[in-house]
CSV table of C-alpha atoms and ligand atoms in Angstrom, one decimal:
chain,number,residue,atom,x,y,z
A,1,UNK,CA,0.0,0.0,0.0
A,2,UNK,CA,1.5,3.3,-1.1
A,3,UNK,CA,0.9,6.7,0.3
A,4,UNK,CA,-0.9,9.0,-2.2
A,5,UNK,CA,-1.2,12.8,-1.8
A,6,UNK,CA,-4.1,14.2,-3.7
A,7,UNK,CA,-4.9,17.8,-4.6
A,8,UNK,CA,-6.6,19.7,-7.3
A,9,UNK,CA,-7.5,23.3,-8.4
A,10,UNK,CA,-11.3,23.0,-8.5
A,11,UNK,CA,-11.4,23.0,-4.7
A,12,UNK,CA,-11.8,20.3,-2.1
A,13,UNK,CA,-15.6,20.1,-2.7
A,14,UNK,CA,-15.3,19.2,-6.4
A,15,UNK,CA,-16.9,16.0,-7.6
A,16,UNK,CA,-13.8,15.4,-9.7
A,17,UNK,CA,-11.6,15.2,-6.6
A,18,UNK,CA,-14.1,12.9,-4.8
A,19,UNK,CA,-14.1,10.5,-7.8
A,20,UNK,CA,-10.3,10.4,-7.9
A,21,UNK,CA,-10.1,9.8,-4.1
A,22,UNK,CA,-12.7,7.0,-4.3
A,23,UNK,CA,-10.7,5.3,-7.1
A,24,UNK,CA,-7.2,5.7,-5.5
A,25,UNK,CA,-8.4,4.5,-2.1
A,26,UNK,CA,-8.2,1.0,-3.6
A,27,UNK,CA,-4.6,1.5,-4.3
A,28,UNK,CA,-3.2,3.1,-1.2
A,29,UNK,CA,-3.7,5.4,1.7
A,30,UNK,CA,-5.0,8.6,0.3
A,31,UNK,CA,-4.4,12.0,2.0
A,32,UNK,CA,-6.2,15.0,0.5
A,33,UNK,CA,-4.8,18.4,0.8
A,34,UNK,CA,-6.7,20.7,-1.5
A,35,UNK,CA,-7.7,24.4,-1.9
A,36,UNK,CA,-10.8,25.4,0.1
A,37,UNK,CA,-12.2,27.0,-3.0
A,38,UNK,CA,-11.8,27.0,-6.7
A,39,UNK,CA,-8.2,28.0,-7.8
A,40,UNK,CA,-8.4,27.2,-11.6
A,41,UNK,CA,-5.9,28.9,-13.8
A,42,UNK,CA,-3.8,30.1,-10.8
A,43,UNK,CA,-0.9,28.3,-12.4
A,44,UNK,CA,2.2,27.5,-10.2
A,45,UNK,CA,1.6,30.4,-7.9
A,46,UNK,CA,2.8,30.4,-4.2
A,47,UNK,CA,1.2,32.4,-1.4
A,48,UNK,CA,4.0,34.3,0.2
A,49,UNK,CA,2.4,37.5,1.5
A,50,UNK,CA,-0.1,36.3,4.0
A,51,UNK,CA,-0.4,33.4,6.4
A,52,UNK,CA,-1.9,30.1,5.3
A,53,UNK,CA,-4.3,28.0,7.3
A,54,UNK,CA,-4.9,24.3,7.2
A,55,UNK,CA,-8.4,23.1,8.2
A,56,UNK,CA,-9.0,19.4,8.9
A,57,UNK,CA,-12.4,18.4,7.5
A,58,UNK,CA,-12.2,14.7,8.2
A,59,UNK,CA,-9.7,11.9,8.6
A,60,UNK,CA,-7.1,12.4,5.8
A,61,UNK,CA,-8.9,15.4,4.4
A,62,UNK,CA,-7.5,18.9,4.7
A,63,UNK,CA,-8.5,22.2,3.2
A,64,UNK,CA,-6.0,25.0,2.7
A,65,UNK,CA,-6.9,28.6,2.0
A,66,UNK,CA,-4.2,28.8,-0.8
A,67,UNK,CA,-3.2,27.6,-4.2
A,68,UNK,CA,-2.6,24.0,-5.4
A,69,UNK,CA,1.1,24.5,-5.1
A,70,UNK,CA,0.7,25.7,-1.5
A,71,UNK,CA,-1.3,22.5,-0.9
A,72,UNK,CA,1.4,20.2,-2.1
A,73,UNK,CA,4.0,22.0,0.0
A,74,UNK,CA,1.9,22.1,3.2
A,75,UNK,CA,0.8,18.5,2.5
A,76,UNK,CA,4.3,17.2,2.2
A,77,UNK,CA,6.0,19.2,4.9
A,78,UNK,CA,3.2,19.6,7.5
A,79,UNK,CA,0.2,17.3,7.0
A,80,UNK,CA,2.2,14.2,6.3
A,81,UNK,CA,4.6,15.0,9.1
A,82,UNK,CA,7.7,13.3,7.8
A,83,UNK,CA,6.0,10.5,5.8
A,84,UNK,CA,7.1,10.9,2.2
A,85,UNK,CA,4.3,10.3,-0.4
A,86,UNK,CA,4.9,7.6,-3.0
A,87,UNK,CA,2.7,9.5,-5.5
A,88,UNK,CA,1.0,12.8,-6.0
A,89,UNK,CA,-2.2,12.9,-8.0
A,90,UNK,CA,-4.0,16.1,-9.0
A,91,UNK,CA,-7.6,16.3,-10.3
A,92,UNK,CA,-9.8,15.1,-11.7
A,93,UNK,CA,-10.1,18.6,-13.3
A,94,UNK,CA,-13.4,19.7,-14.7
A,95,UNK,CA,-12.1,20.6,-18.2
A,96,UNK,CA,-9.1,19.6,-20.3
A,97,UNK,CA,-5.6,20.8,-19.7
A,98,UNK,CA,-4.4,20.5,-23.3
A,99,UNK,CA,-1.7,22.3,-25.3
A,100,UNK,CA,-1.0,25.7,-23.9
A,101,UNK,CA,-3.5,25.2,-21.1
A,102,UNK,CA,-0.7,23.6,-19.3
A,103,UNK,CA,1.0,26.8,-18.5
A,104,UNK,CA,-2.1,28.3,-16.8
A,105,UNK,CA,-3.3,25.1,-15.1
A,106,UNK,CA,-3.4,24.9,-11.3
A,107,UNK,CA,-4.1,21.1,-11.7
A,108,UNK,CA,-0.9,20.5,-13.7
A,109,UNK,CA,1.1,22.8,-11.4
A,110,UNK,CA,0.2,20.8,-8.3
A,111,UNK,CA,1.7,17.8,-10.1
A,112,UNK,CA,4.7,19.9,-11.2
A,113,UNK,CA,5.3,20.8,-7.6
A,114,UNK,CA,5.2,17.1,-6.6
A,115,UNK,CA,7.7,16.3,-9.4
A,116,UNK,CA,9.9,19.2,-8.3
A,117,UNK,CA,10.1,17.5,-4.9
A,118,UNK,CA,11.0,14.3,-6.6
A,119,UNK,CA,7.7,12.5,-6.1
A,120,UNK,CA,6.2,10.7,-9.1
A,121,UNK,CA,3.2,13.0,-10.0
A,122,UNK,CA,0.2,12.8,-12.3
A,123,UNK,CA,-2.4,15.4,-13.3
A,124,UNK,CA,-5.7,14.1,-14.5
A,125,UNK,CA,-8.2,16.2,-16.4
A,126,UNK,CA,-11.6,15.4,-18.0
A,127,UNK,CA,-12.0,17.1,-21.3
A,128,UNK,CA,-15.5,18.5,-21.3
A,129,UNK,CA,-17.3,21.8,-20.5
A,130,UNK,CA,-20.4,20.2,-19.0
A,131,UNK,CA,-22.0,16.9,-18.0
A,132,UNK,CA,-18.8,15.5,-16.5
A,133,UNK,CA,-18.6,11.8,-16.4
A,134,UNK,CA,-15.6,11.0,-14.1
A,135,UNK,CA,-15.9,7.2,-14.2
A,136,UNK,CA,-13.5,6.6,-17.1
A,137,UNK,CA,-10.9,9.0,-15.8
A,138,UNK,CA,-11.1,7.6,-12.3
A,139,UNK,CA,-10.8,4.1,-13.6
A,140,UNK,CA,-7.7,5.0,-15.6
A,141,UNK,CA,-6.1,6.9,-12.7
A,142,UNK,CA,-6.6,3.9,-10.4
A,143,UNK,CA,-4.9,1.5,-12.9
A,144,UNK,CA,-2.1,4.0,-13.5
A,145,UNK,CA,-1.4,4.5,-9.8
A,146,UNK,CA,-1.3,0.7,-9.3
A,147,UNK,CA,1.2,0.3,-12.1
A,148,UNK,CA,3.4,3.2,-11.0
A,149,UNK,CA,3.6,1.8,-7.5
A,150,UNK,CA,4.2,-1.8,-8.6
A,151,UNK,CA,6.8,-0.9,-11.2
A,152,UNK,CA,8.2,2.6,-10.7
A,153,UNK,CA,9.8,3.7,-14.0
A,154,UNK,CA,13.3,5.0,-14.1
A,155,UNK,CA,13.7,8.8,-14.1
A,156,UNK,CA,11.4,11.5,-13.1
A,157,UNK,CA,7.6,11.0,-13.4
A,158,UNK,CA,5.5,14.0,-14.4
A,159,UNK,CA,2.4,13.0,-16.5
A,160,UNK,CA,-0.4,15.1,-17.9
A,161,UNK,CA,-3.4,12.9,-18.5
A,162,UNK,CA,-6.4,14.1,-20.4
A,163,UNK,CA,-9.4,11.8,-20.7
A,164,UNK,CA,-12.3,12.2,-23.1
A,165,UNK,CA,-15.8,12.5,-21.6
A,166,UNK,CA,-16.8,9.1,-22.8
A,167,UNK,CA,-18.0,5.8,-21.2
A,168,UNK,CA,-15.1,3.4,-20.8
A,169,UNK,CA,-16.3,1.1,-23.6
A,170,UNK,CA,-16.2,4.0,-26.1
A,171,UNK,CA,-12.6,5.0,-25.3
A,172,UNK,CA,-10.2,3.8,-28.0
A,173,UNK,CA,-7.2,3.3,-25.7
A,174,UNK,CA,-4.2,5.2,-24.4
A,175,UNK,CA,-1.9,7.4,-26.5
A,176,UNK,CA,1.5,8.9,-25.6
A,177,UNK,CA,1.3,12.4,-26.9
A,178,UNK,CA,3.1,15.7,-27.1
A,179,UNK,CA,1.8,19.1,-26.0
A,180,UNK,CA,-0.4,20.6,-28.7
A,181,UNK,CA,-1.0,24.2,-29.7
A,182,UNK,CA,-4.0,26.1,-28.5
A,183,UNK,CA,-5.5,29.0,-30.3
A,184,UNK,CA,-7.4,31.4,-27.9
A,185,UNK,CA,-9.4,33.6,-30.2
A,186,UNK,CA,-10.2,37.1,-29.0
A,187,UNK,CA,-10.1,35.9,-25.5
A,188,UNK,CA,-10.4,39.4,-23.8
A,189,UNK,CA,-13.9,40.8,-23.8
A,190,UNK,CA,-14.5,44.5,-23.0
A,191,UNK,CA,-17.8,45.6,-21.4
A,192,UNK,CA,-19.1,48.6,-19.6
A,193,UNK,CA,-20.3,48.4,-15.9
A,194,UNK,CA,-23.4,50.1,-14.6
A,195,UNK,CA,-21.3,53.2,-13.6
A,196,UNK,CA,-20.0,53.6,-17.1
A,197,UNK,CA,-16.5,52.2,-16.4
A,198,UNK,CA,-14.9,49.7,-18.7
A,199,UNK,CA,-14.2,46.3,-17.4
A,200,UNK,CA,-12.6,43.2,-19.0
A,201,UNK,CA,-13.3,39.5,-18.9
A,202,UNK,CA,-10.6,37.0,-19.9
A,203,UNK,CA,-11.5,33.8,-21.7
A,204,UNK,CA,-15.0,32.2,-22.0
A,205,UNK,CA,-15.2,30.9,-25.5
A,206,UNK,CA,-14.1,27.4,-26.3
A,207,UNK,CA,-10.5,27.8,-27.6
A,208,UNK,CA,-9.5,26.2,-30.9
A,209,UNK,CA,-6.3,24.4,-31.7
A,210,UNK,CA,-3.7,24.1,-34.4
A,211,UNK,CA,-3.0,20.7,-35.9
A,212,UNK,CA,0.1,19.2,-34.3
A,213,UNK,CA,1.0,15.7,-35.1
A,214,UNK,CA,0.6,13.3,-32.1
A,215,UNK,CA,-0.7,16.1,-29.9
A,216,UNK,CA,-2.7,15.7,-26.7
A,217,UNK,CA,-5.6,17.7,-28.3
A,218,UNK,CA,-5.8,15.5,-31.4
A,219,UNK,CA,-5.7,12.3,-29.4
A,220,UNK,CA,-8.6,13.3,-27.1
A,221,UNK,CA,-10.6,14.5,-30.1
A,222,UNK,CA,-10.2,11.1,-31.6
A,223,UNK,CA,-11.4,9.4,-28.5
A,224,UNK,CA,-8.1,8.3,-26.9
A,225,UNK,CA,-6.8,8.9,-23.4
A,226,UNK,CA,-3.9,11.3,-23.8
A,227,UNK,CA,-0.7,10.9,-21.6
A,228,UNK,CA,1.9,13.6,-22.1
A,229,UNK,CA,5.2,13.2,-20.2
A,230,UNK,CA,6.2,16.7,-19.1
A,231,UNK,CA,9.5,18.1,-17.8
A,232,UNK,CA,10.2,21.0,-15.5
A,233,UNK,CA,13.3,22.1,-17.3
A,234,UNK,CA,12.1,24.6,-19.8
A,235,UNK,CA,15.4,25.1,-21.5
A,236,UNK,CA,15.1,25.3,-25.3
A,237,UNK,CA,18.0,22.9,-26.2
A,238,UNK,CA,17.2,23.6,-29.9
A,239,UNK,CA,17.6,27.3,-29.5
A,240,UNK,CA,21.1,27.1,-27.8
A,241,UNK,CA,22.9,26.8,-31.1
A,242,UNK,CA,20.9,29.5,-32.8
A,243,UNK,CA,21.6,32.0,-30.0
A,244,UNK,CA,25.3,31.2,-30.0
A,245,UNK,CA,25.4,31.8,-33.7
A,246,UNK,CA,23.4,35.0,-33.3
A,247,UNK,CA,26.3,36.2,-31.0
A,248,UNK,CA,24.6,36.3,-27.6
A,249,UNK,CA,27.9,35.4,-25.9
A,250,UNK,CA,29.8,38.2,-27.6
A,251,UNK,CA,27.4,40.8,-26.0
A,252,UNK,CA,30.1,42.4,-23.8
A,253,UNK,CA,32.9,42.5,-26.4
A,254,UNK,CA,33.9,45.9,-27.9
B,301,MN,MN1,-9.8,23.5,-12.6
């Protein structure tokens, strides 16, 4: 039996989190440390300018008045009190985290924080905007957790899983994918408030995507579960040579 730390960005009362916990409970001891309210799209932010509180809601269930990243840190260093988790799972998010969504996602960031600490970490998202059916995603998460515990792979584990909103029998299988390319069309809306002042609203419309071969977006559209291995090192290896040639390192020479 492994020890699994679970968090999310939809908040501790989200059905997606409940479905994930129910599934992972068959695999190991599950400890939930999750935001006390929705924190979607907060990315990898840390709360550093006010105190944080942990509220125990039940056995192994803790709400934090902070971000998903705060939850992982408080979970690992305070709630678990010296016990090191075998896995971190984040989700199940209500909505996909595909392509460029990854850089905004609180769900993925919780897994990134786990991976940064050296803990095998998985983010799970359900690709839909309504009528969420968590069963397939929960089933896959359970199987994946079992396999990761039984046969831990070599090297760091940071997986971004996106599951189509389909019954299990309609899912075509599992695909290893790469991060796709989102197109957010005109995603800032300008309106006028009752006092005549302008205000702005970010996002809202369903974003499009550009065709990228073997992408996460493409796989989910075609009915596959998408698994993208991510890394924390954002260095653009390919660009190194280009910048060298461009003369970056001669920048201080007369
Ligand atoms: Mn969310």
